[in-house]
Short mmCIF file of C-alpha atoms and ligand atoms in Angstrom, two decimals:
data_model
loop_
_atom_site.label_atom_id
_atom_site.label_comp_id
_atom_site.label_asym_id
_atom_site.label_seq_id
_atom_site.Cartn_x
_atom_site.Cartn_y
_atom_site.Cartn_z
CA MET A 1 9.82 29.59 43.91
CA ASP A 2 7.37 28.35 46.04
CA SER A 3 3.75 27.50 44.49
CA PHE A 4 1.78 27.34 48.28
CA ARG A 5 3.35 30.68 49.48
CA ASP A 6 3.52 32.69 46.09
CA GLY A 7 -0.20 32.02 45.78
CA PHE A 8 -1.33 32.21 49.68
CA ARG A 9 -3.10 35.56 50.81
CA PRO A 10 -4.39 36.34 53.91
CA GLU A 11 -7.96 35.90 52.53
CA THR A 12 -7.18 32.51 50.73
CA TYR A 13 -8.17 30.09 53.86
CA GLY A 14 -11.59 32.14 54.70
CA ASP A 15 -12.64 32.34 50.90
CA ARG A 16 -11.96 28.56 50.43
CA ILE A 17 -13.28 26.91 53.56
CA ALA A 18 -16.08 29.09 54.27
CA ASP A 19 -19.09 26.80 52.68
CA VAL A 20 -17.77 24.09 54.84
CA TYR A 21 -16.16 25.85 57.88
CA ASP A 22 -19.22 24.91 60.27
CA ALA A 23 -19.84 21.61 59.38
CA MET A 24 -15.72 21.02 59.57
CA THR A 25 -16.00 22.46 63.18
CA ALA A 26 -18.79 20.85 64.58
CA ASP A 27 -16.67 18.44 66.53
CA LEU A 28 -15.06 21.19 68.38
CA PRO A 29 -16.23 21.83 72.21
CA ASP A 30 -19.47 23.35 72.46
CA PRO A 31 -18.44 27.15 71.89
CA GLY A 32 -21.14 27.90 74.63
CA ASP A 33 -18.65 27.67 77.19
CA CYS A 34 -16.35 29.87 75.60
CA ALA A 35 -19.51 32.25 75.04
CA ASP A 36 -20.17 32.28 78.73
CA ARG A 37 -16.70 33.12 79.51
CA LEU A 38 -16.43 35.79 77.21
CA ALA A 39 -19.67 37.17 78.18
CA GLU A 40 -18.45 37.65 81.80
CA LEU A 41 -15.42 39.58 80.56
CA ALA A 42 -17.42 41.63 78.40
CA GLY A 43 -20.08 43.10 81.06
CA PRO A 44 -22.38 45.25 79.28
CA GLY A 45 -19.94 45.27 76.28
CA PRO A 46 -19.12 45.94 73.35
CA ALA A 47 -16.84 43.05 72.46
CA LEU A 48 -14.61 43.09 69.65
CA GLU A 49 -13.80 39.98 68.09
CA LEU A 50 -10.72 39.72 65.23
CA GLY A 51 -11.11 37.41 62.52
CA ILE A 52 -14.81 36.60 63.27
CA GLY A 53 -15.29 33.96 60.26
CA THR A 54 -18.55 32.48 60.08
CA GLY A 55 -19.44 33.70 63.61
CA ARG A 56 -18.88 30.54 65.12
CA VAL A 57 -18.35 32.34 68.53
CA ALA A 58 -19.81 35.69 67.97
CA LEU A 59 -23.26 34.64 67.47
CA PRO A 60 -23.76 32.54 70.57
CA LEU A 61 -22.00 35.67 72.39
CA ALA A 62 -24.49 37.78 70.43
CA ALA A 63 -27.25 35.91 71.65
CA ARG A 64 -26.16 36.68 75.50
CA GLY A 65 -26.90 40.31 74.35
CA GLU A 66 -23.55 41.59 73.34
CA ALA A 67 -23.32 43.88 70.56
CA ILE A 68 -20.24 42.99 67.96
CA PRO A 69 -19.46 45.40 65.38
CA VAL A 70 -18.01 43.92 62.04
CA THR A 71 -15.47 45.78 60.23
CA PHE A 72 -13.64 44.02 56.90
CA GLY A 73 -9.85 44.12 57.00
CA ASP A 74 -6.48 43.04 58.13
CA PHE A 75 -7.15 42.50 61.72
CA ALA A 76 -3.03 42.87 61.95
CA ASN A 77 -4.00 46.83 62.15
CA VAL A 78 -7.00 45.84 64.09
CA PRO A 79 -8.66 48.54 61.71
CA VAL A 80 -11.52 49.55 63.64
CA GLU A 81 -12.38 52.80 65.54
CA PRO A 82 -11.76 52.79 69.23
CA ALA A 83 -15.18 52.54 71.10
CA GLU A 84 -15.73 55.52 73.62
CA GLY A 85 -13.97 54.53 76.64
CA GLY A 86 -12.27 51.64 74.86
CA TYR A 87 -13.77 48.19 74.44
CA PRO A 88 -14.20 46.06 77.65
CA LEU A 89 -13.38 43.04 75.69
CA VAL A 90 -11.43 42.54 72.59
CA TYR A 91 -10.98 38.42 71.67
CA VAL A 92 -9.21 36.28 69.17
CA VAL A 93 -10.05 32.56 69.58
CA PHE A 94 -9.23 29.25 68.06
CA ASN A 95 -5.85 29.79 66.98
CA THR A 96 -6.90 32.93 64.92
CA PHE A 97 -4.09 35.09 66.02
CA PHE A 98 -1.63 32.32 64.33
CA ALA A 99 -3.13 33.57 60.85
CA LEU A 100 -0.98 36.76 61.23
CA LEU A 101 2.32 35.06 59.52
CA THR A 102 4.74 37.34 60.65
CA GLN A 103 6.17 37.98 64.21
CA GLU A 104 5.94 41.60 63.08
CA ASP A 105 2.02 41.45 62.22
CA GLN A 106 1.58 39.79 65.67
CA VAL A 107 3.44 42.21 67.45
CA ARG A 108 1.49 44.98 65.59
CA CYS A 109 -1.91 43.57 66.54
CA PHE A 110 -1.20 43.41 70.25
CA ALA A 111 -0.35 47.17 69.98
CA GLY A 112 -3.64 47.86 68.20
CA VAL A 113 -5.57 45.94 70.58
CA ALA A 114 -3.92 47.66 73.80
CA GLY A 115 -4.90 51.10 71.95
CA ARG A 116 -8.35 50.17 71.67
CA LEU A 117 -8.97 48.05 74.98
CA ALA A 118 -10.87 49.72 77.92
CA PRO A 119 -8.80 50.29 81.37
CA GLY A 120 -9.59 47.02 82.91
CA GLY A 121 -10.64 45.64 80.20
CA ALA A 122 -9.74 41.94 78.83
CA PHE A 123 -8.13 40.83 75.93
CA VAL A 124 -8.62 37.24 75.45
CA LEU A 125 -6.46 35.06 72.76
CA THR A 126 -6.65 31.60 72.67
CA GLY A 127 -4.07 29.04 70.76
CA PHE A 128 -2.56 25.56 70.58
CA VAL A 129 0.60 25.06 72.52
CA PRO A 130 3.05 24.25 69.80
CA ASP A 131 4.61 20.74 69.73
CA PRO A 132 7.35 20.31 67.15
CA THR A 133 7.57 16.87 67.74
CA LEU A 134 4.20 16.32 65.57
CA TYR A 135 6.55 16.94 62.35
CA THR A 136 9.03 14.29 61.18
CA GLY A 137 11.19 15.86 58.62
CA GLY A 138 9.54 18.65 58.28
CA GLN A 139 6.11 17.28 57.65
CA SER A 140 3.05 15.57 58.89
CA VAL A 141 -0.03 13.59 57.29
CA ARG A 142 -2.82 13.04 59.66
CA ALA A 143 -6.11 11.50 59.16
CA SER A 144 -8.15 13.79 61.32
CA HIS A 145 -11.55 12.36 60.56
CA LEU A 146 -12.51 8.92 58.97
CA GLY A 147 -16.28 8.30 57.88
CA LEU A 148 -17.79 6.07 56.03
CA GLU A 149 -18.37 8.21 52.89
CA GLN A 150 -15.60 10.71 53.79
CA VAL A 151 -11.85 11.23 55.06
CA ARG A 152 -10.07 14.41 56.12
CA LEU A 153 -6.40 14.36 55.83
CA ASP A 154 -4.08 17.34 57.01
CA ALA A 155 -1.13 17.56 55.32
CA ALA A 156 1.28 20.06 56.78
CA ARG A 157 4.69 21.51 55.94
CA HIS A 158 6.79 22.89 59.16
CA ASP A 159 9.48 25.57 59.23
CA PRO A 160 10.82 25.74 62.83
CA VAL A 161 12.85 28.77 62.05
CA THR A 162 9.98 31.07 61.24
CA GLN A 163 7.63 28.99 63.26
CA ARG A 164 5.31 28.67 60.16
CA VAL A 165 3.17 25.58 59.30
CA ASP A 166 1.46 25.69 55.71
CA PHE A 167 -1.22 23.13 55.81
CA GLN A 168 -3.72 21.42 53.37
CA HIS A 169 -6.93 19.86 54.76
CA VAL A 170 -7.80 17.44 52.04
CA LEU A 171 -11.34 16.32 51.96
CA VAL A 172 -11.85 13.18 50.01
CA THR A 173 -15.37 12.26 49.37
CA GLY A 174 -17.11 10.00 46.54
CA ASP A 175 -17.65 13.31 44.64
CA GLY A 176 -13.88 13.90 44.49
CA ILE A 177 -11.15 15.66 46.34
CA ARG A 178 -11.46 19.36 47.74
CA LEU A 179 -8.37 21.30 48.94
CA TYR A 180 -8.66 23.71 51.83
CA PRO A 181 -4.90 25.59 52.20
CA GLY A 182 -4.14 27.44 55.29
CA ALA A 183 -1.03 28.63 57.02
CA VAL A 184 -0.31 29.73 60.86
CA ARG A 185 2.88 31.33 62.39
CA TYR A 186 2.71 29.61 65.72
CA ALA A 187 4.23 31.30 68.96
CA TRP A 188 4.53 29.77 72.68
CA PRO A 189 2.71 31.22 75.38
CA SER A 190 5.83 32.74 76.56
CA GLU A 191 6.43 34.87 73.16
CA LEU A 192 2.58 35.93 73.47
CA ASP A 193 3.49 37.09 76.87
CA LEU A 194 6.54 39.37 75.59
CA MET A 195 4.43 40.62 72.70
CA ALA A 196 2.08 41.91 75.37
CA ARG A 197 4.44 43.46 77.29
CA LEU A 198 5.69 45.37 74.40
CA ALA A 199 2.18 46.57 74.02
CA GLY A 200 2.00 47.71 77.64
CA LEU A 201 -0.48 44.61 78.56
CA ARG A 202 0.38 41.71 81.13
CA LEU A 203 -1.11 38.46 81.59
CA ARG A 204 -3.96 38.31 84.07
CA ASP A 205 -5.07 34.87 83.74
CA ARG A 206 -3.92 31.68 81.80
CA TRP A 207 -6.23 28.53 81.60
CA GLY A 208 -6.26 25.20 79.89
CA GLY A 209 -9.75 25.43 78.63
CA TRP A 210 -12.78 27.66 78.72
CA ARG A 211 -14.05 26.22 82.03
CA ARG A 212 -11.05 27.48 83.53
CA GLU A 213 -9.20 24.29 83.84
CA PRO A 214 -5.60 24.50 85.04
CA PHE A 215 -2.54 25.12 82.54
CA ASP A 216 0.16 23.16 82.52
CA ALA A 217 2.56 21.06 80.95
CA ALA A 218 -0.13 18.74 79.78
CA SER A 219 -2.47 21.43 78.41
CA GLY A 220 -2.73 21.35 74.45
CA LEU A 221 -4.15 24.70 74.31
CA HIS A 222 -4.63 28.05 76.19
CA VAL A 223 -6.85 30.63 77.09
CA SER A 224 -5.09 33.70 77.93
CA VAL A 225 -6.27 36.98 79.28
CA TYR A 226 -4.15 39.91 79.18
CA GLU A 227 -5.26 43.30 80.69
CA HIS A 228 -3.25 47.12 80.59
CA ALA A 229 -0.17 46.83 82.62
CA GLY A 230 -0.99 50.47 84.12
CA VAL A 231 2.29 51.69 83.14
CA ALA A 232 3.75 51.43 79.51
CA ALA A 233 6.42 48.86 79.27
CA SER A 234 9.94 50.74 78.58
C1 SAM B 301 -9.48 29.68 62.00
S1 SAM B 301 -10.97 30.81 61.59
C2 SAM B 301 -11.49 31.13 63.11
C3 SAM B 301 -12.91 31.81 62.97
C4 SAM B 301 -13.38 32.25 63.98
N1 SAM B 301 -12.50 32.80 65.07
C5 SAM B 301 -13.68 30.79 65.17
O1 SAM B 301 -13.28 30.85 66.19
O2 SAM B 301 -14.44 30.22 64.41
C6 SAM B 301 -9.82 32.22 61.12
C7 SAM B 301 -10.56 33.42 60.70
O3 SAM B 301 -9.68 34.29 60.52
C8 SAM B 301 -9.73 35.19 59.24
N2 SAM B 301 -8.39 35.69 59.08
C9 SAM B 301 -7.25 35.45 58.65
N3 SAM B 301 -6.37 36.03 58.50
C10 SAM B 301 -6.94 37.28 58.74
C11 SAM B 301 -6.50 38.94 58.53
N4 SAM B 301 -5.21 38.86 58.30
N5 SAM B 301 -7.17 39.77 58.58
C12 SAM B 301 -8.78 39.27 59.03
N6 SAM B 301 -9.14 38.12 58.98
C13 SAM B 301 -8.12 37.28 58.89
C14 SAM B 301 -10.03 34.03 58.17
O4 SAM B 301 -10.71 34.40 56.99
C15 SAM B 301 -10.87 33.00 58.77
O5 SAM B 301 -12.32 33.35 59.02
#
């Protein structure tokens, strides 16, 4: 019996956090750099975002002239019709890919993307580089924001076997305490590359940030660009 896992559903995170998501992510780097890079890769489009959320990235991209279809569904299945000729750009950013909580769902997602990606198109996936040292005794508590009127604590539980982290963003204000639960199944870049290979994709580029920073041992996140390998992996 695990009250967190028993109650947590794919929609739980988005349902609970939607109202405050944009304020909570306001400290993230300007999504403009991200939109610039994505617009270059999309060309005339259309682009397909998986896990679009509040449109934090999609709206700046749309402002650059991209058409972005919106479909409700589980993005493990990539439940959209293939665009004619395929999408020149499919993207999933800001750790959203890790919201698929099993390796099986993540592999299925890669396959679905490969089936919708245009020849020569780009599948862009960004995520954090896992760091199990963040967890002591399988848990962590971190003050991620400290203001005069509020504090945000991130409490997490880590399972290194399934590579899963269950977490609560705990927002404490004078009005009370709000809980925003979430969960990720993280994967190292090397595992993502293998998933890509299973789907007939290969890594074209990997940067340490949206300005094409080099990716190296000090990088905390990666921007990975996959493309069709040309021949199906055997
Ligand atoms: C961390 S937010 C990121 C949103 C957006 N990509 C961004 O960068 O701001 C993750 C989003 O993925 C959605 N999500 C999580 N699992 C999903 C699933 N299996 N199918 C569709 N959407 C999902 C959540 O509801 C949430 O909107």
